[in-house]
Amino acid sequence: MYPISVENLSFAWGKHKVLDSVSFNIETGTVTSILGPNGSGKTTLLKLLMGFYTPLSGHILLGNDDLKSLDLSLRAKKMAYVPQRHSAVFSYRVLDVVALGRIPYSNVFCKITNHDYSLAGNCLNQLGIEHLAERPYTEISGGEQQLALIARALVQQAEILIMDEPVSGLDYGNQLLLLKQLRRLARSGITCIKTTHYPEHALWTSDRAIFLREGKIIAAGNSVDIINSEMLKKLYNADIKILESEAGSHKMRTCVPIFDDI
């Protein structure tokens, strides 16, 4: 049994088909990256996985349950969503922003309890940002905000994290910090699914990759197997070379564009 299984999923806006018979399985405790050019259907796929959109056809299974059979509260206890960026209107403390992830477990008055705050503090500590707890969310860096949103997702105690381009807009240092945290979360048993525009990030951190182009999966499998020059050419219509080098005790692969006319 997989935490998420997608079977022949299709979606359309009017007569425009955005996704066409998409099928894949996600394994427990892995990081899966969904790659593709702009307009390929990546964000639409994530929103379908979260139940924000209704598919034209096909099924999304959470374990043995069809997604459409689960109410919003049950979905929120199984899956947590991390958007690209989040603009807070009020200067809430980081601890308050994180504690809002407990809403699916709250009573009818949506009251946040001391126990909820304790769990929020634990999640901040898990991500190494407990020192931000009392800081206004609006006054911390973009990378710190993104980690706070992941902490908010973790406090939902969901088994699956779904992230839409989580490193978008972050500087290089914060990108690496976030990617390292995703690996740690996967090792703890949390299943992570993210979209990305960076194939090298998928090589560094993802167990599996899905290549999406014009609403169809053109490749899916282990990241090191399918992220190669030939497949990247098919995905992006660009010439890209994969280089391997030593990085500490690990061998790292990265992507280098080929500019013949320079």
PDB file of C-alpha atoms in Angstrom:
ATOM      1  CA  MET A   1       0.000   0.000   0.000  1.00  0.00           C
ATOM      2  CA  TYR A   2       1.369   3.397  -1.010  1.00  0.00           C
ATOM      3  CA  PRO A   3       0.617   6.626   0.892  1.00  0.00           C
ATOM      4  CA  ILE A   4      -0.506   8.150  -2.431  1.00  0.00           C
ATOM      5  CA  SER A   5      -1.530   6.404  -5.633  1.00  0.00           C
ATOM      6  CA  VAL A   6      -2.707   8.282  -8.721  1.00  0.00           C
ATOM      7  CA  GLU A   7      -4.625   6.366 -11.355  1.00  0.00           C
ATOM      8  CA  ASN A   8      -5.383   7.733 -14.841  1.00  0.00           C
ATOM      9  CA  LEU A   9      -5.866  11.278 -13.556  1.00  0.00           C
ATOM     10  CA  SER A  10      -7.088  13.900 -16.025  1.00  0.00           C
ATOM     11  CA  PHE A  11      -8.071  17.533 -15.570  1.00  0.00           C
ATOM     12  CA  ALA A  12      -9.244  20.279 -17.897  1.00  0.00           C
ATOM     13  CA  TRP A  13     -10.131  23.939 -17.891  1.00  0.00           C
ATOM     14  CA  GLY A  14     -13.029  24.002 -20.307  1.00  0.00           C
ATOM     15  CA  LYS A  15     -11.793  22.394 -23.519  1.00  0.00           C
ATOM     16  CA  HIS A  16      -8.145  22.748 -22.546  1.00  0.00           C
ATOM     17  CA  LYS A  17      -6.830  19.507 -21.059  1.00  0.00           C
ATOM     18  CA  VAL A  18      -4.195  20.312 -18.445  1.00  0.00           C
ATOM     19  CA  LEU A  19      -3.447  16.739 -17.302  1.00  0.00           C
ATOM     20  CA  ASP A  20      -3.979  13.640 -19.417  1.00  0.00           C
ATOM     21  CA  SER A  21      -4.162  10.133 -17.877  1.00  0.00           C
ATOM     22  CA  VAL A  22      -1.474  10.678 -15.248  1.00  0.00           C
ATOM     23  CA  SER A  23      -0.596   7.636 -13.089  1.00  0.00           C
ATOM     24  CA  PHE A  24       2.098   7.126 -10.441  1.00  0.00           C
ATOM     25  CA  ASN A  25       2.729   5.851  -6.903  1.00  0.00           C
ATOM     26  CA  ILE A  26       4.557   7.623  -4.078  1.00  0.00           C
ATOM     27  CA  GLU A  27       6.538   5.537  -1.601  1.00  0.00           C
ATOM     28  CA  THR A  28       6.627   6.129   2.157  1.00  0.00           C
ATOM     29  CA  GLY A  29       9.504   8.172   3.581  1.00  0.00           C
ATOM     30  CA  THR A  30      10.788   9.396   0.238  1.00  0.00           C
ATOM     31  CA  VAL A  31      11.278  12.733  -1.467  1.00  0.00           C
ATOM     32  CA  THR A  32       9.667  12.923  -4.902  1.00  0.00           C
ATOM     33  CA  SER A  33      10.318  15.861  -7.231  1.00  0.00           C
ATOM     34  CA  ILE A  34       7.915  16.788 -10.022  1.00  0.00           C
ATOM     35  CA  LEU A  35       9.743  18.593 -12.819  1.00  0.00           C
ATOM     36  CA  GLY A  36       8.567  20.202 -16.022  1.00  0.00           C
ATOM     37  CA  PRO A  37       8.514  23.442 -17.994  1.00  0.00           C
ATOM     38  CA  ASN A  38       6.079  26.228 -17.196  1.00  0.00           C
ATOM     39  CA  GLY A  39       2.526  25.263 -18.082  1.00  0.00           C
ATOM     40  CA  SER A  40       3.182  21.530 -17.886  1.00  0.00           C
ATOM     41  CA  GLY A  41       0.567  21.019 -15.134  1.00  0.00           C
ATOM     42  CA  LYS A  42       2.790  20.697 -12.036  1.00  0.00           C
ATOM     43  CA  THR A  43       0.889  23.071  -9.739  1.00  0.00           C
ATOM     44  CA  THR A  44      -2.462  21.773 -10.998  1.00  0.00           C
ATOM     45  CA  LEU A  45      -1.347  18.249 -10.106  1.00  0.00           C
ATOM     46  CA  LEU A  46      -0.460  19.323  -6.554  1.00  0.00           C
ATOM     47  CA  LYS A  47      -3.828  21.018  -6.110  1.00  0.00           C
ATOM     48  CA  LEU A  48      -5.577  17.874  -7.290  1.00  0.00           C
ATOM     49  CA  LEU A  49      -3.570  15.835  -4.774  1.00  0.00           C
ATOM     50  CA  MET A  50      -4.734  18.207  -2.030  1.00  0.00           C
ATOM     51  CA  GLY A  51      -8.349  17.972  -3.186  1.00  0.00           C
ATOM     52  CA  PHE A  52      -8.534  21.665  -4.142  1.00  0.00           C
ATOM     53  CA  TYR A  53      -9.708  20.728  -7.649  1.00  0.00           C
ATOM     54  CA  THR A  54     -12.030  17.979  -8.863  1.00  0.00           C
ATOM     55  CA  PRO A  55     -10.499  15.726 -11.549  1.00  0.00           C
ATOM     56  CA  LEU A  56     -12.131  15.228 -14.913  1.00  0.00           C
ATOM     57  CA  SER A  57     -11.484  11.499 -14.521  1.00  0.00           C
ATOM     58  CA  GLY A  58      -9.297   9.101 -12.583  1.00  0.00           C
ATOM     59  CA  HIS A  59      -8.661   8.508  -8.901  1.00  0.00           C
ATOM     60  CA  ILE A  60      -6.365   9.673  -6.121  1.00  0.00           C
ATOM     61  CA  LEU A  61      -5.928   7.188  -3.283  1.00  0.00           C
ATOM     62  CA  LEU A  62      -4.588   8.035   0.172  1.00  0.00           C
ATOM     63  CA  GLY A  63      -3.647   4.601   1.400  1.00  0.00           C
ATOM     64  CA  ASN A  64      -6.776   2.545   0.755  1.00  0.00           C
ATOM     65  CA  ASP A  65      -9.116   5.551   0.747  1.00  0.00           C
ATOM     66  CA  ASP A  66     -10.311   7.472  -2.267  1.00  0.00           C
ATOM     67  CA  LEU A  67      -9.476  11.149  -1.673  1.00  0.00           C
ATOM     68  CA  LYS A  68     -12.991  12.289  -2.547  1.00  0.00           C
ATOM     69  CA  SER A  69     -14.418  10.101   0.232  1.00  0.00           C
ATOM     70  CA  LEU A  70     -12.468  11.978   2.936  1.00  0.00           C
ATOM     71  CA  ASP A  71     -13.720  15.197   4.493  1.00  0.00           C
ATOM     72  CA  LEU A  72     -11.447  18.232   4.821  1.00  0.00           C
ATOM     73  CA  SER A  73     -10.463  17.439   8.399  1.00  0.00           C
ATOM     74  CA  LEU A  74      -9.345  13.903   7.559  1.00  0.00           C
ATOM     75  CA  ARG A  75      -7.408  15.134   4.529  1.00  0.00           C
ATOM     76  CA  ALA A  76      -5.626  17.727   6.682  1.00  0.00           C
ATOM     77  CA  LYS A  77      -4.609  15.009   9.145  1.00  0.00           C
ATOM     78  CA  LYS A  78      -3.069  12.960   6.328  1.00  0.00           C
ATOM     79  CA  MET A  79      -1.579  15.687   4.122  1.00  0.00           C
ATOM     80  CA  ALA A  80      -0.102  19.134   4.724  1.00  0.00           C
ATOM     81  CA  TYR A  81       0.461  21.790   2.060  1.00  0.00           C
ATOM     82  CA  VAL A  82       3.385  24.210   1.935  1.00  0.00           C
ATOM     83  CA  PRO A  83       2.849  27.027  -0.608  1.00  0.00           C
ATOM     84  CA  GLN A  84       5.634  28.847  -2.462  1.00  0.00           C
ATOM     85  CA  ARG A  85       5.466  31.896  -0.234  1.00  0.00           C
ATOM     86  CA  HIS A  86       3.043  33.169   2.384  1.00  0.00           C
ATOM     87  CA  SER A  87       2.346  36.857   2.983  1.00  0.00           C
ATOM     88  CA  ALA A  88       1.089  37.451   6.509  1.00  0.00           C
ATOM     89  CA  VAL A  89      -1.150  40.475   7.010  1.00  0.00           C
ATOM     90  CA  PHE A  90      -0.563  40.752  10.752  1.00  0.00           C
ATOM     91  CA  SER A  91       2.689  40.463  12.697  1.00  0.00           C
ATOM     92  CA  TYR A  92       1.913  37.159  14.357  1.00  0.00           C
ATOM     93  CA  ARG A  93       4.673  35.442  16.275  1.00  0.00           C
ATOM     94  CA  VAL A  94       6.295  32.584  14.412  1.00  0.00           C
ATOM     95  CA  LEU A  95       5.021  30.281  17.176  1.00  0.00           C
ATOM     96  CA  ASP A  96       1.444  31.429  16.487  1.00  0.00           C
ATOM     97  CA  VAL A  97       1.788  30.864  12.738  1.00  0.00           C
ATOM     98  CA  VAL A  98       3.072  27.340  13.357  1.00  0.00           C
ATOM     99  CA  ALA A  99       0.391  26.557  15.968  1.00  0.00           C
ATOM    100  CA  LEU A 100      -2.313  27.321  13.373  1.00  0.00           C
ATOM    101  CA  GLY A 101      -1.458  23.929  11.887  1.00  0.00           C
ATOM    102  CA  ARG A 102      -3.395  22.411  14.795  1.00  0.00           C
ATOM    103  CA  ILE A 103      -6.719  23.783  13.516  1.00  0.00           C
ATOM    104  CA  PRO A 104      -7.806  20.380  12.066  1.00  0.00           C
ATOM    105  CA  TYR A 105      -7.669  18.993  15.628  1.00  0.00           C
ATOM    106  CA  SER A 106      -9.337  21.929  17.375  1.00  0.00           C
ATOM    107  CA  ASN A 107     -12.890  22.228  18.646  1.00  0.00           C
ATOM    108  CA  VAL A 108     -15.711  24.154  17.014  1.00  0.00           C
ATOM    109  CA  PHE A 109     -14.270  27.432  18.344  1.00  0.00           C
ATOM    110  CA  CYS A 110     -10.856  26.731  16.726  1.00  0.00           C
ATOM    111  CA  LYS A 111      -9.096  27.508  20.002  1.00  0.00           C
ATOM    112  CA  ILE A 112      -5.344  26.884  20.125  1.00  0.00           C
ATOM    113  CA  THR A 113      -4.421  25.129  23.380  1.00  0.00           C
ATOM    114  CA  ASN A 114      -1.248  25.028  25.451  1.00  0.00           C
ATOM    115  CA  HIS A 115      -0.718  21.495  24.153  1.00  0.00           C
ATOM    116  CA  ASP A 116      -0.883  22.842  20.591  1.00  0.00           C
ATOM    117  CA  TYR A 117       1.732  25.473  21.404  1.00  0.00           C
ATOM    118  CA  SER A 118       3.926  22.796  22.946  1.00  0.00           C
ATOM    119  CA  LEU A 119       3.720  20.724  19.748  1.00  0.00           C
ATOM    120  CA  ALA A 120       4.472  23.848  17.690  1.00  0.00           C
ATOM    121  CA  GLY A 121       7.576  24.476  19.774  1.00  0.00           C
ATOM    122  CA  ASN A 122       8.699  20.888  19.232  1.00  0.00           C
ATOM    123  CA  CYS A 123       8.341  21.271  15.464  1.00  0.00           C
ATOM    124  CA  LEU A 124      10.368  24.491  15.488  1.00  0.00           C
ATOM    125  CA  ASN A 125      13.027  22.646  17.453  1.00  0.00           C
ATOM    126  CA  GLN A 126      12.944  19.732  14.993  1.00  0.00           C
ATOM    127  CA  LEU A 127      13.797  22.141  12.165  1.00  0.00           C
ATOM    128  CA  GLY A 128      16.411  23.987  14.211  1.00  0.00           C
ATOM    129  CA  ILE A 129      14.544  27.311  14.255  1.00  0.00           C
ATOM    130  CA  GLU A 130      13.260  27.346  17.846  1.00  0.00           C
ATOM    131  CA  HIS A 131      15.065  30.686  18.332  1.00  0.00           C
ATOM    132  CA  LEU A 132      12.502  32.283  16.001  1.00  0.00           C
ATOM    133  CA  ALA A 133       9.479  31.381  18.138  1.00  0.00           C
ATOM    134  CA  GLU A 134       8.871  34.872  19.544  1.00  0.00           C
ATOM    135  CA  ARG A 135       9.905  36.786  16.432  1.00  0.00           C
ATOM    136  CA  PRO A 136       7.236  38.427  14.234  1.00  0.00           C
ATOM    137  CA  TYR A 137       6.714  36.237  11.179  1.00  0.00           C
ATOM    138  CA  THR A 138       6.817  39.338   8.949  1.00  0.00           C
ATOM    139  CA  GLU A 139      10.327  40.234  10.133  1.00  0.00           C
ATOM    140  CA  ILE A 140      12.196  36.990   9.476  1.00  0.00           C
ATOM    141  CA  SER A 141      13.949  36.057   6.225  1.00  0.00           C
ATOM    142  CA  GLY A 142      12.278  34.283   3.317  1.00  0.00           C
ATOM    143  CA  GLY A 143      14.129  31.077   4.090  1.00  0.00           C
ATOM    144  CA  GLU A 144      13.111  31.253   7.735  1.00  0.00           C
ATOM    145  CA  GLN A 145       9.494  31.895   6.714  1.00  0.00           C
ATOM    146  CA  GLN A 146       9.548  28.821   4.490  1.00  0.00           C
ATOM    147  CA  LEU A 147      10.928  26.687   7.319  1.00  0.00           C
ATOM    148  CA  ALA A 148       8.201  28.084   9.591  1.00  0.00           C
ATOM    149  CA  LEU A 149       5.582  27.003   7.041  1.00  0.00           C
ATOM    150  CA  ILE A 150       7.087  23.516   7.014  1.00  0.00           C
ATOM    151  CA  ALA A 151       6.926  23.525  10.830  1.00  0.00           C
ATOM    152  CA  ARG A 152       3.247  24.505  10.551  1.00  0.00           C
ATOM    153  CA  ALA A 153       2.742  21.536   8.224  1.00  0.00           C
ATOM    154  CA  LEU A 154       4.566  19.216  10.620  1.00  0.00           C
ATOM    155  CA  VAL A 155       2.424  20.254  13.570  1.00  0.00           C
ATOM    156  CA  GLN A 156      -0.570  18.876  11.654  1.00  0.00           C
ATOM    157  CA  GLN A 157       1.101  15.504  12.262  1.00  0.00           C
ATOM    158  CA  ALA A 158       0.410  14.629   8.650  1.00  0.00           C
ATOM    159  CA  GLU A 159       2.265  11.768   7.015  1.00  0.00           C
ATOM    160  CA  ILE A 160       2.638  13.589   3.697  1.00  0.00           C
ATOM    161  CA  LEU A 161       4.073  17.028   2.905  1.00  0.00           C
ATOM    162  CA  ILE A 162       3.132  18.554  -0.448  1.00  0.00           C
ATOM    163  CA  MET A 163       5.238  21.561  -1.453  1.00  0.00           C
ATOM    164  CA  ASP A 164       4.924  23.887  -4.429  1.00  0.00           C
ATOM    165  CA  GLU A 165       8.425  25.044  -5.419  1.00  0.00           C
ATOM    166  CA  PRO A 166       9.562  25.396  -1.785  1.00  0.00           C
ATOM    167  CA  VAL A 167      12.883  27.094  -2.657  1.00  0.00           C
ATOM    168  CA  SER A 168      11.309  29.707  -4.941  1.00  0.00           C
ATOM    169  CA  GLY A 169      12.673  33.172  -4.178  1.00  0.00           C
ATOM    170  CA  LEU A 170      15.202  31.958  -1.606  1.00  0.00           C
ATOM    171  CA  ASP A 171      18.901  32.791  -1.712  1.00  0.00           C
ATOM    172  CA  TYR A 172      21.344  29.947  -2.315  1.00  0.00           C
ATOM    173  CA  GLY A 173      22.168  29.384   1.351  1.00  0.00           C
ATOM    174  CA  ASN A 174      18.513  29.145   2.340  1.00  0.00           C
ATOM    175  CA  GLN A 175      17.827  26.829  -0.601  1.00  0.00           C
ATOM    176  CA  LEU A 176      20.459  24.401   0.668  1.00  0.00           C
ATOM    177  CA  LEU A 177      19.173  24.697   4.239  1.00  0.00           C
ATOM    178  CA  LEU A 178      15.662  23.824   3.113  1.00  0.00           C
ATOM    179  CA  LEU A 179      16.791  20.903   0.942  1.00  0.00           C
ATOM    180  CA  LYS A 180      18.772  19.403   3.826  1.00  0.00           C
ATOM    181  CA  GLN A 181      15.707  19.613   6.060  1.00  0.00           C
ATOM    182  CA  LEU A 182      13.637  17.735   3.475  1.00  0.00           C
ATOM    183  CA  ARG A 183      16.131  14.857   3.539  1.00  0.00           C
ATOM    184  CA  ARG A 184      15.961  14.758   7.343  1.00  0.00           C
ATOM    185  CA  LEU A 185      12.168  14.716   7.261  1.00  0.00           C
ATOM    186  CA  ALA A 186      12.146  11.841   4.766  1.00  0.00           C
ATOM    187  CA  ARG A 187      14.533   9.870   6.977  1.00  0.00           C
ATOM    188  CA  SER A 188      12.087  10.356   9.857  1.00  0.00           C
ATOM    189  CA  GLY A 189       9.373   8.638   7.778  1.00  0.00           C
ATOM    190  CA  ILE A 190       7.560  11.662   6.343  1.00  0.00           C
ATOM    191  CA  THR A 191       6.694  11.443   2.652  1.00  0.00           C
ATOM    192  CA  CYS A 192       7.637  14.614   0.752  1.00  0.00           C
ATOM    193  CA  ILE A 193       6.338  15.634  -2.679  1.00  0.00           C
ATOM    194  CA  LYS A 194       7.534  18.857  -4.286  1.00  0.00           C
ATOM    195  CA  THR A 195       7.550  20.650  -7.592  1.00  0.00           C
ATOM    196  CA  THR A 196      10.796  22.220  -8.691  1.00  0.00           C
ATOM    197  CA  HIS A 197      12.413  24.015 -11.612  1.00  0.00           C
ATOM    198  CA  TYR A 198      15.850  22.754 -10.565  1.00  0.00           C
ATOM    199  CA  PRO A 199      16.806  19.250 -11.765  1.00  0.00           C
ATOM    200  CA  GLU A 200      20.051  19.474  -9.759  1.00  0.00           C
ATOM    201  CA  HIS A 201      18.004  19.877  -6.568  1.00  0.00           C
ATOM    202  CA  ALA A 202      16.166  16.680  -7.442  1.00  0.00           C
ATOM    203  CA  LEU A 203      19.511  14.932  -7.949  1.00  0.00           C
ATOM    204  CA  TRP A 204      20.756  16.157  -4.572  1.00  0.00           C
ATOM    205  CA  THR A 205      17.722  15.423  -2.429  1.00  0.00           C
ATOM    206  CA  SER A 206      15.057  13.369  -4.211  1.00  0.00           C
ATOM    207  CA  ASP A 207      14.691   9.608  -4.252  1.00  0.00           C
ATOM    208  CA  ARG A 208      12.345   9.705  -7.225  1.00  0.00           C
ATOM    209  CA  ALA A 209      11.454  12.135  -9.981  1.00  0.00           C
ATOM    210  CA  ILE A 210       8.458  12.609 -12.250  1.00  0.00           C
ATOM    211  CA  PHE A 211       8.879  14.436 -15.583  1.00  0.00           C
ATOM    212  CA  LEU A 212       5.715  16.212 -16.668  1.00  0.00           C
ATOM    213  CA  ARG A 213       5.369  17.840 -20.074  1.00  0.00           C
ATOM    214  CA  GLU A 214       2.166  19.161 -21.668  1.00  0.00           C
ATOM    215  CA  GLY A 215       0.085  17.379 -19.044  1.00  0.00           C
ATOM    216  CA  LYS A 216       1.617  13.947 -19.568  1.00  0.00           C
ATOM    217  CA  ILE A 217       4.265  11.985 -17.688  1.00  0.00           C
ATOM    218  CA  ILE A 218       7.174  11.385 -20.045  1.00  0.00           C
ATOM    219  CA  ALA A 219       9.360   9.671 -17.429  1.00  0.00           C
ATOM    220  CA  ALA A 220       9.180   8.540 -13.805  1.00  0.00           C
ATOM    221  CA  GLY A 221      11.635   6.619 -11.658  1.00  0.00           C
ATOM    222  CA  ASN A 222      14.721   6.897  -9.502  1.00  0.00           C
ATOM    223  CA  SER A 223      16.190  10.396  -9.771  1.00  0.00           C
ATOM    224  CA  VAL A 224      19.713   9.226 -10.644  1.00  0.00           C
ATOM    225  CA  ASP A 225      18.317   7.015 -13.407  1.00  0.00           C
ATOM    226  CA  ILE A 226      16.056   9.445 -15.252  1.00  0.00           C
ATOM    227  CA  ILE A 227      17.760  12.794 -14.674  1.00  0.00           C
ATOM    228  CA  ASN A 228      20.226  12.564 -17.519  1.00  0.00           C
ATOM    229  CA  SER A 229      21.137  14.630 -20.559  1.00  0.00           C
ATOM    230  CA  GLU A 230      18.803  12.775 -22.912  1.00  0.00           C
ATOM    231  CA  MET A 231      15.718  13.066 -20.708  1.00  0.00           C
ATOM    232  CA  LEU A 232      16.412  16.709 -19.787  1.00  0.00           C
ATOM    233  CA  LYS A 233      16.603  17.488 -23.507  1.00  0.00           C
ATOM    234  CA  LYS A 234      13.165  15.927 -23.967  1.00  0.00           C
ATOM    235  CA  LEU A 235      11.763  17.769 -20.960  1.00  0.00           C
ATOM    236  CA  TYR A 236      13.180  21.257 -21.473  1.00  0.00           C
ATOM    237  CA  ASN A 237      14.482  21.198 -25.063  1.00  0.00           C
ATOM    238  CA  ALA A 238      17.852  22.301 -23.705  1.00  0.00           C
ATOM    239  CA  ASP A 239      21.323  20.813 -23.855  1.00  0.00           C
ATOM    240  CA  ILE A 240      22.403  19.939 -20.322  1.00  0.00           C
ATOM    241  CA  LYS A 241      25.333  17.838 -19.137  1.00  0.00           C
ATOM    242  CA  ILE A 242      25.371  15.887 -15.870  1.00  0.00           C
ATOM    243  CA  LEU A 243      28.645  16.168 -13.979  1.00  0.00           C
ATOM    244  CA  GLU A 244      29.721  14.046 -11.011  1.00  0.00           C
ATOM    245  CA  SER A 245      32.139  15.228  -8.338  1.00  0.00           C
ATOM    246  CA  GLU A 246      33.250  14.471  -4.799  1.00  0.00           C
ATOM    247  CA  ALA A 247      31.517  16.498  -2.073  1.00  0.00           C
ATOM    248  CA  GLY A 248      32.833  15.505   1.319  1.00  0.00           C
ATOM    249  CA  SER A 249      32.145  11.799   1.722  1.00  0.00           C
ATOM    250  CA  HIS A 250      29.518  11.773  -1.019  1.00  0.00           C
ATOM    251  CA  LYS A 251      29.460  11.750  -4.787  1.00  0.00           C
ATOM    252  CA  MET A 252      27.274  14.562  -6.065  1.00  0.00           C
ATOM    253  CA  ARG A 253      25.734  15.032  -9.493  1.00  0.00           C
ATOM    254  CA  THR A 254      24.851  18.427 -10.847  1.00  0.00           C
ATOM    255  CA  CYS A 255      23.487  19.910 -14.082  1.00  0.00           C
ATOM    256  CA  VAL A 256      25.550  22.165 -16.328  1.00  0.00           C
ATOM    257  CA  PRO A 257      24.005  23.883 -19.400  1.00  0.00           C
ATOM    258  CA  ILE A 258      25.895  23.666 -22.658  1.00  0.00           C
ATOM    259  CA  PHE A 259      26.392  27.004 -24.440  1.00  0.00           C
ATOM    260  CA  ASP A 260      28.031  26.197 -27.766  1.00  0.00           C
ATOM    261  CA  ASP A 261      27.719  29.754 -29.086  1.00  0.00           C
ATOM    262  CA  ILE A 262      29.625  31.466 -26.238  1.00  0.00           C
TER     263      ILE A 262
END
